[in-house]
PDB file of C-alpha atoms in Angstrom:
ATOM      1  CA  UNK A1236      24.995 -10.334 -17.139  1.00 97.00           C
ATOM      2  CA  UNK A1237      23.114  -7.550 -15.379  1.00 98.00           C
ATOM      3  CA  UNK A1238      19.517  -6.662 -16.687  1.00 98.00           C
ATOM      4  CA  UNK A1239      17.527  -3.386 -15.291  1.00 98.00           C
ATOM      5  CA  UNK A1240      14.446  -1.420 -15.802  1.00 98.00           C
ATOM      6  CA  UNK A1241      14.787   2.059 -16.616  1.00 98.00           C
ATOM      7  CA  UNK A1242      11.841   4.968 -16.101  1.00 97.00           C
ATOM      8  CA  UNK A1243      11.967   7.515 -18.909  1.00 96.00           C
ATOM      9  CA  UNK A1244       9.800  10.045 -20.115  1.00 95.00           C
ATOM     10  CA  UNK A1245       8.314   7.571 -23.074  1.00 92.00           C
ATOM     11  CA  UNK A1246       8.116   5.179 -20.545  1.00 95.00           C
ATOM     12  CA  UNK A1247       9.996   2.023 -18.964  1.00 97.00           C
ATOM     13  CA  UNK A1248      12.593   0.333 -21.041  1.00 97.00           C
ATOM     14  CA  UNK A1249      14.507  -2.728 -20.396  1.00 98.00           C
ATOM     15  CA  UNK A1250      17.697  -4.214 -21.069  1.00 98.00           C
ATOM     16  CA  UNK A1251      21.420  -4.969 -20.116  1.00 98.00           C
ATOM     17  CA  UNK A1252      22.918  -3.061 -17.757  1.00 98.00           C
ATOM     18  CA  UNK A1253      26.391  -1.774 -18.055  1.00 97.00           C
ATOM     19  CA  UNK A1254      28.266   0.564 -16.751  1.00 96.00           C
ATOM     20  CA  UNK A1255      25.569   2.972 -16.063  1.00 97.00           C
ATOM     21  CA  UNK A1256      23.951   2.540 -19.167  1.00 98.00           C
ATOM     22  CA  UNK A1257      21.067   0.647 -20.315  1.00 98.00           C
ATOM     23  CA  UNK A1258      21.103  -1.123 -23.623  1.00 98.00           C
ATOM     24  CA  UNK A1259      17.966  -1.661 -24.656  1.00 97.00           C
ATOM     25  CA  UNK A1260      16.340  -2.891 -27.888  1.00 95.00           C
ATOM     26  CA  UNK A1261      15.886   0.730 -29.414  1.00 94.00           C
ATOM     27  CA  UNK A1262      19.027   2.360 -28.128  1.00 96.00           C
ATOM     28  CA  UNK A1263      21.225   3.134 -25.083  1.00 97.00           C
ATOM     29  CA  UNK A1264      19.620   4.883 -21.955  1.00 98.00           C
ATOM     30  CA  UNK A1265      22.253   6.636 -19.770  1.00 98.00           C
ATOM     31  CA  UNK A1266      20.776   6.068 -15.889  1.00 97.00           C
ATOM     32  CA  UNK A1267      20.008   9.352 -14.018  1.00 96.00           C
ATOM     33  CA  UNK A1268      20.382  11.531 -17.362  1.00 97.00           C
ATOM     34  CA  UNK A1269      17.282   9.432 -19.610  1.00 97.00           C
ATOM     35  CA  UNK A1270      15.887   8.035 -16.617  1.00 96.00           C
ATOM     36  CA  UNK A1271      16.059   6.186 -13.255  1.00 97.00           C
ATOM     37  CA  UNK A1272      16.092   2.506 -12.312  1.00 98.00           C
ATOM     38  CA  UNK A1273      12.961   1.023 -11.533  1.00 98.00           C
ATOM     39  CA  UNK A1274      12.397  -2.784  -9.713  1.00 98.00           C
ATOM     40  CA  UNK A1275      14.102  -5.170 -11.936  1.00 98.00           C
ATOM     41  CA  UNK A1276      10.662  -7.023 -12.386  1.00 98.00           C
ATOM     42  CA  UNK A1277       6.594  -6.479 -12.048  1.00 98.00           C
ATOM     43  CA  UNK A1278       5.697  -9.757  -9.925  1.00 98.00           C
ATOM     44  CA  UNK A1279       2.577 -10.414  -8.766  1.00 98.00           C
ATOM     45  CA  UNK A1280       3.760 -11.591  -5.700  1.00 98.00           C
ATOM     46  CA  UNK A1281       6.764 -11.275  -3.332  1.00 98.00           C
ATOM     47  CA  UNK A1282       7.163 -14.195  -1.733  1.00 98.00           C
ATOM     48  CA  UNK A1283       9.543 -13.821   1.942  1.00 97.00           C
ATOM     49  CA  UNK A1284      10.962 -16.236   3.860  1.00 95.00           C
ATOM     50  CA  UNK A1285      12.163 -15.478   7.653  1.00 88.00           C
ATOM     51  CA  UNK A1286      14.118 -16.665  10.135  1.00 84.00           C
ATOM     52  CA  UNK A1287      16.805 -18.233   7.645  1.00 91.00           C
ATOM     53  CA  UNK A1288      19.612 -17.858   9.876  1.00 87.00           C
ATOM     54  CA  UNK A1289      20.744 -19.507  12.761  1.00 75.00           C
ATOM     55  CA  UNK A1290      21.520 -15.924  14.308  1.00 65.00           C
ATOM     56  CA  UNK A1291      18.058 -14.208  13.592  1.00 51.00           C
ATOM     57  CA  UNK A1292      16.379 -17.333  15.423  1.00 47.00           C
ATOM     58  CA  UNK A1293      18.868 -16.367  18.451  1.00 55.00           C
ATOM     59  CA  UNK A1294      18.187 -12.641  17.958  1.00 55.00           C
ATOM     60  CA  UNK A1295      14.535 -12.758  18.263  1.00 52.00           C
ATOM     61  CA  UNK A1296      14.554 -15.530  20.517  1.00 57.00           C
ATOM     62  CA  UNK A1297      12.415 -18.025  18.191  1.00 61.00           C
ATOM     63  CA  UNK A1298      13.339 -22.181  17.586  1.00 64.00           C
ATOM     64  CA  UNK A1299      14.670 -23.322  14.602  1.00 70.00           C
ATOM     65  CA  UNK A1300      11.508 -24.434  12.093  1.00 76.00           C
ATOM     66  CA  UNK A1301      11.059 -27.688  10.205  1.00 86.00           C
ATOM     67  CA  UNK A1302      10.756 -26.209   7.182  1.00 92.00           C
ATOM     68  CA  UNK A1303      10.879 -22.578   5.460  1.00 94.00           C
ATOM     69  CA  UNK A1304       8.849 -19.949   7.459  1.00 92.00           C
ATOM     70  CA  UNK A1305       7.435 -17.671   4.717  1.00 95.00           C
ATOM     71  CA  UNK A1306       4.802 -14.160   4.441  1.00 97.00           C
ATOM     72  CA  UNK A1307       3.753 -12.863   1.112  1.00 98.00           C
ATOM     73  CA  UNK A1308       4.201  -8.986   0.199  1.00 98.00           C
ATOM     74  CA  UNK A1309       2.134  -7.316  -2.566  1.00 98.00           C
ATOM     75  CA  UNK A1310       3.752  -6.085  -5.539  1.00 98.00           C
ATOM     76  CA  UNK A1311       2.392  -1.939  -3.915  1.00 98.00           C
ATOM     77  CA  UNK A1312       5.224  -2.724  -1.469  1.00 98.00           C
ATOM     78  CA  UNK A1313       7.933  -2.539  -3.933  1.00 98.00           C
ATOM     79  CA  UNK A1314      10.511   0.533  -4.822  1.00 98.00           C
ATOM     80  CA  UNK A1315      13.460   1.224  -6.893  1.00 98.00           C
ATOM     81  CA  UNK A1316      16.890   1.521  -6.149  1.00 98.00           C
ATOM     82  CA  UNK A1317      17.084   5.226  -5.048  1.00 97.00           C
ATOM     83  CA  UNK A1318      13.796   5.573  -4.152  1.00 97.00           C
ATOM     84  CA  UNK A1319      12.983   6.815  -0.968  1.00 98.00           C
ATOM     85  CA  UNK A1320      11.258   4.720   1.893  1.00 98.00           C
ATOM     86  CA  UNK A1321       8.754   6.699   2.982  1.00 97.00           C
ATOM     87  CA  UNK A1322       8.757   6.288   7.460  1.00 98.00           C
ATOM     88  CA  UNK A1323       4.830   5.588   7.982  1.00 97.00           C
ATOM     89  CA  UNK A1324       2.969   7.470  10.014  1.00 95.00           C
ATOM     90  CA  UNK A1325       1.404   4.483  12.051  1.00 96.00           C
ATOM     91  CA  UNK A1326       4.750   2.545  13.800  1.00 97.00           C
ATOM     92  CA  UNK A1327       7.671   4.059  15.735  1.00 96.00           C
ATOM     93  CA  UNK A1328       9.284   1.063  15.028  1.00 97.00           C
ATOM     94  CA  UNK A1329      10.912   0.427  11.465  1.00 98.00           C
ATOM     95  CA  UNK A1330      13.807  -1.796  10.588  1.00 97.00           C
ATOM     96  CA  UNK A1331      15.002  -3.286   7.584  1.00 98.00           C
ATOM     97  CA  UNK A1332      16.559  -6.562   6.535  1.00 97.00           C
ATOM     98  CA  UNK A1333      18.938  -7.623   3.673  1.00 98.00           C
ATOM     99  CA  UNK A1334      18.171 -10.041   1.979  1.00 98.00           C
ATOM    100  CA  UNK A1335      19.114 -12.057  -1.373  1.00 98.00           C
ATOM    101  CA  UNK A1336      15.883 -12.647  -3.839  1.00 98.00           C
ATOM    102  CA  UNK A1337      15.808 -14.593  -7.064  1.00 98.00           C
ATOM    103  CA  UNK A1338      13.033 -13.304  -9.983  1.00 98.00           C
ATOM    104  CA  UNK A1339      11.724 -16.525 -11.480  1.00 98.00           C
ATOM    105  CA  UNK A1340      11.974 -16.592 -15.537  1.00 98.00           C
ATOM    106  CA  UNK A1341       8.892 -18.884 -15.885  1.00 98.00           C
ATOM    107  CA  UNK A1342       5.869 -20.012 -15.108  1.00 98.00           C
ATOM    108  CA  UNK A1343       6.185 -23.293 -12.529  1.00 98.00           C
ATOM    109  CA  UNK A1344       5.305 -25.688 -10.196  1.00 98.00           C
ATOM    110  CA  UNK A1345       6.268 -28.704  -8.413  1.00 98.00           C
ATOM    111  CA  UNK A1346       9.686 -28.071  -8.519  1.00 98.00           C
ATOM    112  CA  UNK A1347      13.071 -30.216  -7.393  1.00 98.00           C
ATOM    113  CA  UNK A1348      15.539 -28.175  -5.936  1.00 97.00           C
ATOM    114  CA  UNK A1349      17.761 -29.360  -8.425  1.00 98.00           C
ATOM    115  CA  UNK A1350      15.520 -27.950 -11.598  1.00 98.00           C
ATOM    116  CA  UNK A1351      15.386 -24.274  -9.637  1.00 98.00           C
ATOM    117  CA  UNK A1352      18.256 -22.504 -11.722  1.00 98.00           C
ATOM    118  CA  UNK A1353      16.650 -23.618 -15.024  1.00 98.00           C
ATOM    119  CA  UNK A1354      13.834 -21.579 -13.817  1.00 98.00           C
ATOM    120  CA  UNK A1355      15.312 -18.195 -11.972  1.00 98.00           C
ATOM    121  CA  UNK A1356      16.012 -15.589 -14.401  1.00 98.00           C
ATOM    122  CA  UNK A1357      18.299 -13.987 -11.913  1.00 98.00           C
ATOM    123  CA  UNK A1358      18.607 -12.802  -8.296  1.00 98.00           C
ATOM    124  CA  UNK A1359      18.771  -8.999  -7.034  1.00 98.00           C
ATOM    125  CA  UNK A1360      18.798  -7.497  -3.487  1.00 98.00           C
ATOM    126  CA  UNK A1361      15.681  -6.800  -1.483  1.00 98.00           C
ATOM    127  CA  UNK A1362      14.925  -4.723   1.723  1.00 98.00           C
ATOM    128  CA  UNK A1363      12.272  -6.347   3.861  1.00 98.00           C
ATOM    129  CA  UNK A1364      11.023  -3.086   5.394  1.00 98.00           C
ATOM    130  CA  UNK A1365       9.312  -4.050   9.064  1.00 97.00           C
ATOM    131  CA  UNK A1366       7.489  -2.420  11.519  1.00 98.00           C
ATOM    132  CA  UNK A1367       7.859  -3.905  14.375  1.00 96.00           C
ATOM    133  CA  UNK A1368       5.211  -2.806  16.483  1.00 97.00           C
ATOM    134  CA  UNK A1369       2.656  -3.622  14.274  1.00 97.00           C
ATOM    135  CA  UNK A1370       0.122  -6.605  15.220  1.00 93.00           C
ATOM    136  CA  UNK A1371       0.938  -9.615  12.462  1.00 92.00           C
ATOM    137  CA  UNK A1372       2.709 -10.465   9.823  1.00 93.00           C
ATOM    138  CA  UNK A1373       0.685  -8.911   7.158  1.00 95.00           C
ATOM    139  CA  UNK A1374       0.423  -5.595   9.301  1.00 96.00           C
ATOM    140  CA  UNK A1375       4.155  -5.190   9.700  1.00 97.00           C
ATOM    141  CA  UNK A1376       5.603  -6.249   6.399  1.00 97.00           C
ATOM    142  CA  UNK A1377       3.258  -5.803   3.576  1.00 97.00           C
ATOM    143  CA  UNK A1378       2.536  -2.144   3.502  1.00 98.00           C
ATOM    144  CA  UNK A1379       3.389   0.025   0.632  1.00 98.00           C
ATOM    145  CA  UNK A1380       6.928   0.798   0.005  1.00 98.00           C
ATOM    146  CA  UNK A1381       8.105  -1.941   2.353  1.00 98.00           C
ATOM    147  CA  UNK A1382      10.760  -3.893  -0.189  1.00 98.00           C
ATOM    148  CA  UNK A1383      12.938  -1.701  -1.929  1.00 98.00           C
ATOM    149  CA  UNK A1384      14.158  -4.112  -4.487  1.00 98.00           C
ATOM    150  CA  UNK A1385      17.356  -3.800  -7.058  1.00 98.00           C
ATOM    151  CA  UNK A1386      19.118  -2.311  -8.297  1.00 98.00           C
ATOM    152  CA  UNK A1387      19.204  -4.952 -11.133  1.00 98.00           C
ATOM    153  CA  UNK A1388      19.357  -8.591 -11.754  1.00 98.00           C
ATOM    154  CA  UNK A1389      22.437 -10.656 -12.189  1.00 98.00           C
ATOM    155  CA  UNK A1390      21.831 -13.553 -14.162  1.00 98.00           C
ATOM    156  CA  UNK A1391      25.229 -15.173 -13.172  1.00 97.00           C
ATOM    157  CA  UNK A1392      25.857 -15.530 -10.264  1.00 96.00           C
ATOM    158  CA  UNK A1393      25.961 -18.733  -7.257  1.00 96.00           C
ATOM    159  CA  UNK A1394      23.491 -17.722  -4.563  1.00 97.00           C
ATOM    160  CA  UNK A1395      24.792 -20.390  -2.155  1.00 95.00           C
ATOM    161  CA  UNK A1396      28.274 -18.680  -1.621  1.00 94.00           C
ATOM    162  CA  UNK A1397      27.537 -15.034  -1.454  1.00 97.00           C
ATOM    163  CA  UNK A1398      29.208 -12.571   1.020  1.00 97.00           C
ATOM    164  CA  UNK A1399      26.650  -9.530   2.213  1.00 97.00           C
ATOM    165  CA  UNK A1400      26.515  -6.622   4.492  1.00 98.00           C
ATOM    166  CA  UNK A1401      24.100  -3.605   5.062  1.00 98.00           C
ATOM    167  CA  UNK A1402      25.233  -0.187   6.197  1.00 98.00           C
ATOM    168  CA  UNK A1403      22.657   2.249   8.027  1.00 98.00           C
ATOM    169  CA  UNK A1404      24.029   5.590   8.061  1.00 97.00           C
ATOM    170  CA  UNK A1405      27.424   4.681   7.389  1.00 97.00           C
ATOM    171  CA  UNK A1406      27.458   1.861  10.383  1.00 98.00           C
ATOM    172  CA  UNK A1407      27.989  -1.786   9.538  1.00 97.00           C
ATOM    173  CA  UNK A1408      24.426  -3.483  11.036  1.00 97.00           C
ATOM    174  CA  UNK A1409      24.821  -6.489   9.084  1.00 96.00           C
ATOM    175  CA  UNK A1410      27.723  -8.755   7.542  1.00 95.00           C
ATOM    176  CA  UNK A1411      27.174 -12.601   6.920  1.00 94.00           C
ATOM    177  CA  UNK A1412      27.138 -15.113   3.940  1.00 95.00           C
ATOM    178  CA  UNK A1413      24.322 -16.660   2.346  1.00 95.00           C
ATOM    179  CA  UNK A1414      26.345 -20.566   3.134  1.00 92.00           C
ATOM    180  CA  UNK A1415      24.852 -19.646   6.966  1.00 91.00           C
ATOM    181  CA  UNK A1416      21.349 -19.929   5.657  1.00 93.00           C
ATOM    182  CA  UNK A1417      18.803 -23.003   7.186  1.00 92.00           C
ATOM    183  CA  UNK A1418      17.486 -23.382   3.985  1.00 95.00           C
ATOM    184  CA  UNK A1419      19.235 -22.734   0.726  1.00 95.00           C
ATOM    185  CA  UNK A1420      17.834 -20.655  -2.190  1.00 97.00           C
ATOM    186  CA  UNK A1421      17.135 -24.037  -4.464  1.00 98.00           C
ATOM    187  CA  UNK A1422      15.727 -25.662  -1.020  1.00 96.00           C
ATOM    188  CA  UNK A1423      13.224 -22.641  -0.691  1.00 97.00           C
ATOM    189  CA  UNK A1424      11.900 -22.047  -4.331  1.00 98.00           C
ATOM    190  CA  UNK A1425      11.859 -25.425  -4.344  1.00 98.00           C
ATOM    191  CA  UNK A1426       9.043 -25.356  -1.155  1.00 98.00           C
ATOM    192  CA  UNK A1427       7.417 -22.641  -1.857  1.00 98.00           C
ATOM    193  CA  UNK A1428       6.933 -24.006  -5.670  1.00 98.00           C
ATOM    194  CA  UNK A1429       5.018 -27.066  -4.344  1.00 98.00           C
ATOM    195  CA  UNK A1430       2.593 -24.639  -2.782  1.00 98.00           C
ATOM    196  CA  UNK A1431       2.536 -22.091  -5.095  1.00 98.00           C
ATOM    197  CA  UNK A1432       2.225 -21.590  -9.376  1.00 98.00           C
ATOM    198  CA  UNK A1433       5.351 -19.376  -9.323  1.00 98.00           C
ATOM    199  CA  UNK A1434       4.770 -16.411 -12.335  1.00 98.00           C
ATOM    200  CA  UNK A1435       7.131 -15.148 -14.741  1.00 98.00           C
ATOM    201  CA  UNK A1436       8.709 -11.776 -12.615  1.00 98.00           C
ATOM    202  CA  UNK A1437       7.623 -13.078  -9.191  1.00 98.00           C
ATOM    203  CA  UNK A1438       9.935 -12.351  -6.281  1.00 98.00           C
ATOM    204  CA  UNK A1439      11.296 -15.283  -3.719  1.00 98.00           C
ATOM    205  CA  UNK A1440      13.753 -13.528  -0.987  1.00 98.00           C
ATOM    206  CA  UNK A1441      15.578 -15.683   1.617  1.00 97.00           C
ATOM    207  CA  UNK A1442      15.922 -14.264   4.982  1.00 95.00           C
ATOM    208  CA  UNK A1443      18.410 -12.149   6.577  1.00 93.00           C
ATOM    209  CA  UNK A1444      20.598 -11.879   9.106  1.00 92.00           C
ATOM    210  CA  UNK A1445      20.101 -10.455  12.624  1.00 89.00           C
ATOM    211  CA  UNK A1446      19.438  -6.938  11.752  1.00 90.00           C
ATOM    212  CA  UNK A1447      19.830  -4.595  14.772  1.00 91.00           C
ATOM    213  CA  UNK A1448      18.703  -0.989  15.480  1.00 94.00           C
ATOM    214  CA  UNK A1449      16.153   0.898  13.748  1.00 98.00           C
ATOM    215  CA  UNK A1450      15.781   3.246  11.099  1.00 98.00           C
ATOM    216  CA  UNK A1451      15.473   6.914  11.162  1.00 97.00           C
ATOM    217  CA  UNK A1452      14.190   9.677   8.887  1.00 97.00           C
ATOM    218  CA  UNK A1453      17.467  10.618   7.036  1.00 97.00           C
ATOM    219  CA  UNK A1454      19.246   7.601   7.428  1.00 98.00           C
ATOM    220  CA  UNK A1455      20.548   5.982   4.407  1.00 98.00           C
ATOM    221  CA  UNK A1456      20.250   1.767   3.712  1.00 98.00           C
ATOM    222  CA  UNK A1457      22.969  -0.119   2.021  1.00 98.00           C
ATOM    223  CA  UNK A1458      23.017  -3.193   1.074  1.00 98.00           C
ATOM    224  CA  UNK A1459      25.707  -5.241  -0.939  1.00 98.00           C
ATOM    225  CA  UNK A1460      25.630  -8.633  -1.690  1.00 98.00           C
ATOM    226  CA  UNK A1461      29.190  -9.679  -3.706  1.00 97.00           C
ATOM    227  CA  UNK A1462      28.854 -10.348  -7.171  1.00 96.00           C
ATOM    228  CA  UNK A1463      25.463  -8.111  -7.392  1.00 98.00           C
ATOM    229  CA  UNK A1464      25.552  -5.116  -6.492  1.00 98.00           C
ATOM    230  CA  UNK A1465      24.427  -2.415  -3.990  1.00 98.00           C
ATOM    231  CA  UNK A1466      20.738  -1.604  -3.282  1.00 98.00           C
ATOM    232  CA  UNK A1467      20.780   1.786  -1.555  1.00 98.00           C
ATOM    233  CA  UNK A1468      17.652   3.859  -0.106  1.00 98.00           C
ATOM    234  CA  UNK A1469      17.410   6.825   2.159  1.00 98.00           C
ATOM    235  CA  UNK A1470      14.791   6.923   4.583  1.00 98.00           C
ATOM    236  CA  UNK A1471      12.197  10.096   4.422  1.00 97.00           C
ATOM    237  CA  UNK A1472       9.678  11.533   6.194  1.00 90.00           C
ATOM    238  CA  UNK A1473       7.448  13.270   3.956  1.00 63.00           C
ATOM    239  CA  UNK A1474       4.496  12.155   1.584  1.00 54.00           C
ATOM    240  CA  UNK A1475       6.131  11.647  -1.632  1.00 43.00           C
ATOM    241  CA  UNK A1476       8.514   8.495  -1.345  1.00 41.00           C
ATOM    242  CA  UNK A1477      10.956   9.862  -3.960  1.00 36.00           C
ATOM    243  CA  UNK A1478      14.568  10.814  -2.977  1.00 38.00           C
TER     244      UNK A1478
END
């Protein structure tokens, strides 16, 4: 089942998502007539992990870590399917990654990686905007607007066998499967859990492939990971961060 968050004049709704519609508890929502999508979820955290993939360590020429290499972005760095990422005014460097991220249902710690699924409500696609000339982690990552996230959740769906690609502009950049990953999605909830007290709606992405080239004002990101969807965003220049 897909579930999505809808912006409408009376405010956001929620509910199933079918079809282009949005059934909610007080009626059906039809998306880009009653509204547009919003972030499946309101964390209050995102938490990211990097270098996942054998390919990204070669690609950025890093060794393969011991455990899960994470960052944390604030919930100001998120954006809706459709929305626009806004190119800051402070790199000429910006990329993007896509990545797989599970929204977790409840509030918990300490977990197994075998007690993870009782406690995602579902996973969605993230963009983990970076600019790359930026000094740090926190500098490059966690600026507002920098994880486009949607453009729903699926609640059914096996995160350890999932096909993706992203398109930039209508060129393949990316194409792998989430089986290539170091550290599988149960492995890294798991980790992060025994650090963390995970929220209700908070955001745990797992890394991306190498990701080359950069991003340009008018370019358009899509990503597609099989069995959820496609999160697309175009890439502006101006102020206002809506497409």
């Amino acid at each position: 089942m897909r579930l999505a968050r809808l912006s409408t004049p009376a405010g956001p709704v929620a509910g199933r998502y079918e079809d282009g519609t949005v059934y909610a508890d007080d009626g059906a929502y039809e998306v880009g007539r009653d509204g547009r999508l919003l972030p499946p979820c309101e964390p209050s955290a995102l938490y990211c992990v990097g270098r996942n993939y054998a390919e990204t360590l070669e690609q950025m020429e890093y060794e393969r870590p011991d455990e899960p290499d994470f960052f944390i972005k604030p919930p100001t760095a998120l954006l809706g399917h459709g929305e626009a990422i806004t190119y800051p005014d402070f790199t000429d460097e910006l990329t993007y990654a896509g990545e797989l991220a599970a929204v977790i249902d409840r509030r918990c710690r300490d977990l197994e990686p075998e007690e993870v699924p009782e406690a995602v409500r579902g996973y969605a696609i993230l963009n983990d905007i970076d600019a790359l000339d930026q000094q740090g982690r926190t500098a490059r990552k966690a600026f507002d607007g920098s994880a486009p996230l949607g453009p729903w959740l699926e609640t059914d769906v096996d995160p350890t066998s999932l096909e993706m690609r992203t398109d930039v502009a209508g060129e393949r950049r990316q194409e792998a499967s989430t089986e290539l990953m170091l550290f599988d999605p149960y492995e890294v909830v798991s980790y992060l859990s025994k650090r963390f007290t995970l929220r209700p709606d908070d955001v745990v992405a797992f890394g991306s492939p190498a990701n080359p080239g950069l991003l340009e004002p008018g370019d358009t990101v899509e990503i597609t990971y099989e069995g959820i969807g496609t999160l697309v965003n175009a890439v502006s220049s101006g102020n206002d961060g809506r497409s």
